[in-house]
Coordinates of C-alpha atoms in Angstrom, one line a residue:
M1 CA 0.0 0.0 0.0
T2 CA 1.2 3.5 -0.8
F3 CA 0.2 7.0 0.1
T4 CA -0.1 9.9 -2.4
L5 CA 1.6 13.1 -1.3
M6 CA -0.5 16.2 -2.1
G7 CA 2.5 18.6 -2.1
I8 CA 1.2 22.1 -1.4
P9 CA -2.5 22.2 -2.6
G10 CA -3.4 25.3 -4.5
L11 CA 0.3 26.1 -5.3
E12 CA 1.0 23.1 -7.6
A13 CA 1.9 25.5 -10.5
Q14 CA 4.5 27.1 -8.3
H15 CA 6.2 23.9 -7.1
L16 CA 9.3 24.5 -9.2
W17 CA 9.7 28.0 -7.8
L18 CA 9.0 26.9 -4.2
S19 CA 11.8 24.3 -4.6
L20 CA 14.4 27.1 -4.7
P21 CA 14.0 28.4 -1.1
F22 CA 13.7 24.9 0.2
L23 CA 16.9 23.9 -1.7
S24 CA 18.7 27.0 -0.4
M25 CA 17.7 26.0 3.2
F26 CA 18.8 22.4 2.6
L27 CA 22.2 23.5 1.4
A28 CA 22.5 26.1 4.2
I29 CA 21.7 23.4 6.9
L30 CA 24.1 20.9 5.5
I31 CA 27.0 23.3 5.1
S32 CA 26.6 25.3 8.4
N33 CA 25.7 22.4 10.7
G34 CA 28.3 20.2 9.1
A35 CA 30.9 23.0 9.5
I36 CA 30.2 23.3 13.2
L37 CA 30.3 19.6 13.7
F38 CA 33.6 19.4 11.9
M39 CA 35.1 22.2 14.1
V40 CA 33.9 20.6 17.3
A41 CA 35.2 17.2 16.3
R42 CA 38.6 18.6 15.2
E43 CA 39.4 21.2 17.8
P44 CA 40.2 19.8 21.3
T45 CA 39.5 23.2 22.9
L46 CA 35.9 22.8 21.8
H47 CA 35.4 19.5 23.6
T48 CA 33.5 21.2 26.4
P49 CA 30.0 20.4 27.7
M50 CA 28.4 23.4 25.9
Y51 CA 29.9 22.5 22.5
L52 CA 29.3 18.8 22.9
L53 CA 25.6 19.5 23.5
L54 CA 25.7 21.9 20.6
A55 CA 27.1 19.2 18.4
L56 CA 24.3 16.8 19.4
L57 CA 21.8 19.5 18.5
M58 CA 23.5 19.9 15.1
V59 CA 23.2 16.1 14.5
A60 CA 19.5 16.2 15.4
D61 CA 19.0 19.1 13.0
L62 CA 20.8 17.3 10.2
I63 CA 18.7 14.1 10.7
S64 CA 15.5 16.0 10.7
T65 CA 16.4 17.8 7.5
L66 CA 17.5 14.7 5.7
A67 CA 14.3 12.9 6.7
L68 CA 12.2 15.8 5.3
L69 CA 13.8 17.7 2.4
P70 CA 15.0 15.0 -0.1
K71 CA 11.5 13.6 -0.6
L72 CA 10.0 17.1 -0.7
L73 CA 12.4 18.2 -3.4
C74 CA 11.7 15.0 -5.4
L75 CA 8.0 15.9 -5.3
F76 CA 8.7 19.5 -6.4
W77 CA 11.2 18.5 -9.2
F78 CA 10.0 15.1 -10.5
N79 CA 6.3 15.1 -9.3
D80 CA 7.2 12.0 -7.2
R81 CA 4.1 11.8 -5.2
N82 CA 4.0 8.1 -4.1
I83 CA 5.5 7.0 -0.8
A84 CA 5.2 3.5 0.7
V85 CA 3.5 3.2 4.0
N86 CA 6.6 2.0 5.9
A87 CA 8.7 4.7 4.3
C88 CA 6.0 7.3 5.4
F89 CA 6.0 6.0 9.0
T90 CA 9.8 5.9 9.0
Q91 CA 10.0 9.5 7.8
M92 CA 7.4 10.6 10.4
F93 CA 9.4 8.8 13.2
F94 CA 12.6 10.6 12.4
I95 CA 11.1 14.0 11.9
H96 CA 9.0 14.0 15.1
G97 CA 11.6 12.0 17.0
T98 CA 14.4 14.5 16.3
S99 CA 12.0 17.3 17.3
V100 CA 11.6 15.6 20.7
V101 CA 15.4 15.1 21.0
R102 CA 16.1 18.7 20.0
S103 CA 13.7 19.9 22.8
A104 CA 15.3 17.6 25.4
L105 CA 18.8 18.9 24.3
L106 CA 17.6 22.5 24.8
V107 CA 16.7 21.6 28.4
A108 CA 20.2 20.1 28.9
M109 CA 21.7 23.2 27.4
A110 CA 19.6 25.3 29.8
F111 CA 21.1 23.3 32.7
D112 CA 24.6 23.8 31.2
R113 CA 24.0 27.6 31.2
F114 CA 22.6 27.5 34.8
V115 CA 25.8 25.8 36.0
A116 CA 28.0 28.2 34.0
V117 CA 26.4 31.2 35.5
C118 CA 25.5 30.1 39.0
E119 CA 28.3 27.6 39.8
P120 CA 31.2 28.6 37.5
L121 CA 33.9 27.2 39.8
H122 CA 32.3 23.7 39.8
Y123 CA 31.4 23.8 36.1
N124 CA 33.9 21.1 35.0
T125 CA 33.1 19.0 38.0
V126 CA 29.3 19.0 37.6
L127 CA 29.2 18.8 33.8
S128 CA 31.6 16.0 33.1
H129 CA 31.8 14.4 29.7
S130 CA 30.1 11.3 31.1
L131 CA 27.2 13.4 32.3
V132 CA 26.9 15.0 28.8
G133 CA 26.9 11.5 27.3
R134 CA 24.1 10.5 29.7
L135 CA 22.1 13.6 28.9
G136 CA 22.4 12.9 25.2
L137 CA 21.3 9.3 25.7
M138 CA 18.3 10.4 27.8
A139 CA 17.3 12.8 25.0
L140 CA 17.6 10.0 22.4
A141 CA 15.6 7.6 24.6
K142 CA 12.9 10.3 25.2
G143 CA 12.5 10.7 21.4
V144 CA 12.4 7.0 20.7
I145 CA 10.0 6.1 23.5
L146 CA 7.5 8.9 22.8
I147 CA 7.4 8.7 19.0
L148 CA 7.8 5.0 18.4
P149 CA 4.1 4.3 19.3
M150 CA 2.9 6.9 16.8
P151 CA 3.0 4.7 13.6
L152 CA 1.0 2.0 15.4
L153 CA -1.5 4.5 16.8
L154 CA -1.9 6.2 13.4
Q155 CA -3.5 3.1 12.0
R156 CA -6.3 3.9 14.5
P157 CA -6.1 7.7 14.8
N158 CA -5.5 8.8 18.4
R159 CA -5.5 12.5 19.1
I160 CA -5.2 12.0 22.9
Y161 CA -1.7 10.5 22.5
G162 CA -0.6 13.4 20.2
L163 CA -1.9 15.9 22.8
F164 CA -0.1 14.0 25.6
V165 CA 3.2 14.1 23.6
I166 CA 2.9 17.9 22.9
L167 CA 2.2 18.6 26.6
L168 CA 5.0 16.4 27.8
V169 CA 7.6 17.7 25.3
V170 CA 6.7 21.4 24.8
G171 CA 5.0 21.9 28.2
L172 CA 7.4 20.1 30.5
D173 CA 10.5 21.1 28.7
L174 CA 9.5 24.8 28.7
V175 CA 8.8 24.6 32.4
L176 CA 12.2 23.1 33.1
I177 CA 13.9 25.7 30.8
G178 CA 12.0 28.5 32.6
F179 CA 13.0 27.1 36.0
S180 CA 16.7 27.1 35.0
Y181 CA 16.5 30.7 33.7
G182 CA 14.6 31.8 36.8
L183 CA 17.5 30.6 38.9
I184 CA 19.9 32.3 36.5
L185 CA 18.0 35.6 36.7
Q186 CA 18.0 35.3 40.5
A187 CA 21.8 34.8 40.5
V188 CA 22.4 37.7 38.0
I189 CA 20.3 40.1 40.1
R190 CA 22.7 39.5 43.0
L191 CA 25.7 40.6 41.0
N192 CA 27.0 44.0 41.9
S193 CA 29.2 44.6 38.9
R194 CA 27.5 45.8 35.7
D195 CA 30.2 44.1 33.6
A196 CA 29.6 40.8 35.4
I197 CA 25.8 41.1 34.7
C198 CA 26.5 41.8 31.0
K199 CA 28.9 38.8 30.8
A200 CA 26.4 36.5 32.5
L201 CA 23.6 37.5 30.2
N202 CA 25.8 37.2 27.1
T203 CA 26.7 33.7 28.2
C204 CA 23.0 32.7 27.8
S205 CA 22.1 34.9 24.8
A206 CA 22.8 32.3 22.1
H207 CA 20.7 29.7 23.9
L208 CA 17.8 32.1 24.5
F209 CA 17.7 33.0 20.8
V210 CA 17.7 29.3 19.8
I211 CA 14.8 28.6 22.3
L212 CA 12.8 31.4 20.7
I213 CA 13.5 30.2 17.1
T214 CA 12.6 26.7 18.1
Y215 CA 9.4 27.0 20.2
V216 CA 7.7 30.2 18.8
P217 CA 7.2 28.9 15.2
A218 CA 6.2 25.4 16.6
L219 CA 3.6 26.9 18.9
F220 CA 2.4 29.3 16.2
S221 CA 2.0 26.4 13.7
S222 CA 0.2 24.3 16.3
L223 CA -2.2 27.1 17.2
T224 CA -3.1 27.8 13.5
H225 CA -3.8 24.1 12.9
R226 CA -6.2 24.0 15.9
L227 CA -7.8 27.5 15.7
G228 CA -7.2 28.8 12.1
H229 CA -10.0 27.0 10.4
N230 CA -10.3 29.7 7.7
I231 CA -6.6 29.6 6.9
P232 CA -6.0 27.9 3.5
P233 CA -4.3 24.5 3.4
H234 CA -1.1 25.7 1.7
A235 CA -0.5 28.2 4.5
H236 CA -0.7 25.4 7.1
I237 CA 1.7 23.2 5.1
L238 CA 4.2 26.0 4.6
L239 CA 4.1 26.9 8.3
A240 CA 4.6 23.3 9.3
N241 CA 7.7 23.0 7.0
L242 CA 9.1 26.3 8.2
Y243 CA 8.8 25.4 11.9
L244 CA 10.7 22.2 11.3
L245 CA 13.4 23.9 9.1
L246 CA 14.0 27.3 10.6
P247 CA 15.7 26.1 13.8
S248 CA 18.1 24.0 11.7
V249 CA 18.9 27.0 9.5
F250 CA 19.4 29.6 12.3
N251 CA 21.0 27.5 15.1
P252 CA 24.5 27.5 13.6
I253 CA 24.1 31.1 12.6
I254 CA 23.1 32.2 16.1
Y255 CA 25.9 30.3 17.8
G256 CA 28.4 31.5 15.1
M257 CA 27.5 35.1 15.7
K258 CA 27.1 35.0 19.5
T259 CA 30.0 32.6 20.4
K260 CA 33.6 34.0 20.3
D261 CA 35.2 30.5 20.3
I262 CA 33.4 29.6 17.0
Q263 CA 34.2 33.0 15.5
V264 CA 37.9 32.5 16.3
K265 CA 38.1 29.0 14.9
V266 CA 36.3 30.1 11.7
A267 CA 38.7 33.1 11.3
K268 CA 41.7 30.8 11.8
C269 CA 40.4 28.4 9.1
L270 CA 39.8 31.2 6.7
C271 CA 43.3 32.7 7.3
R272 CA 44.9 29.3 6.7
R273 CA 43.0 28.8 3.5
H274 CA 43.9 32.4 2.4
S275 CA 47.6 31.9 3.2

């Protein structure tokens, strides 16, 4: 049995033109995320908890992108609309599973920022490499355990389970992130030095931007699906694709702009190539 993909209903004539921004995002995600992964793997000075968690986030972004965009581009370019049931469920598992893993990693990164700001002297003791590995495995296990039942339940549509997953992932993870940043804000308020306050806030700025770019489009897309009954189908589909792809596009850009270590490594690579 196969499913027939509809593409973007109402914009079939523009499929070729729509492929251009999606192809641009695909290439940007592959190059930027791959570059950061390469730098983290190659540079021993970047083998710190923050960058190891960032590398895991980049891996999740790459897997999500590779699960979504190749089939979408084949539909745009070659009108390849058929997809086997097992392939569809596999694609769904990886897309939604990596979304859960990404959210869990953002919680781990919030904990990392909490320790960096509130317990800087114990940072290396608390956030050891073994703990980072366990946090990564927990994020992976959360994604697999929560999303694996979905293909089975889709054979008998179950909205309650989908709502449960959304509440557990978005709701609980945002509560944990908010709790971490509440403690960070409390610690920052106690600082007497203005420079120390700016440094502490700058330490968290990249992670805060990533949280916004991850959760705001996802919540907006979810609300439009449930409340926007008068919104045309192609708008829903485009929003759903963007909320999956935008974090993967902007995460490496945000960390590249806000993190001096990455800027220094990129500058060194460019200087070597130029020389």
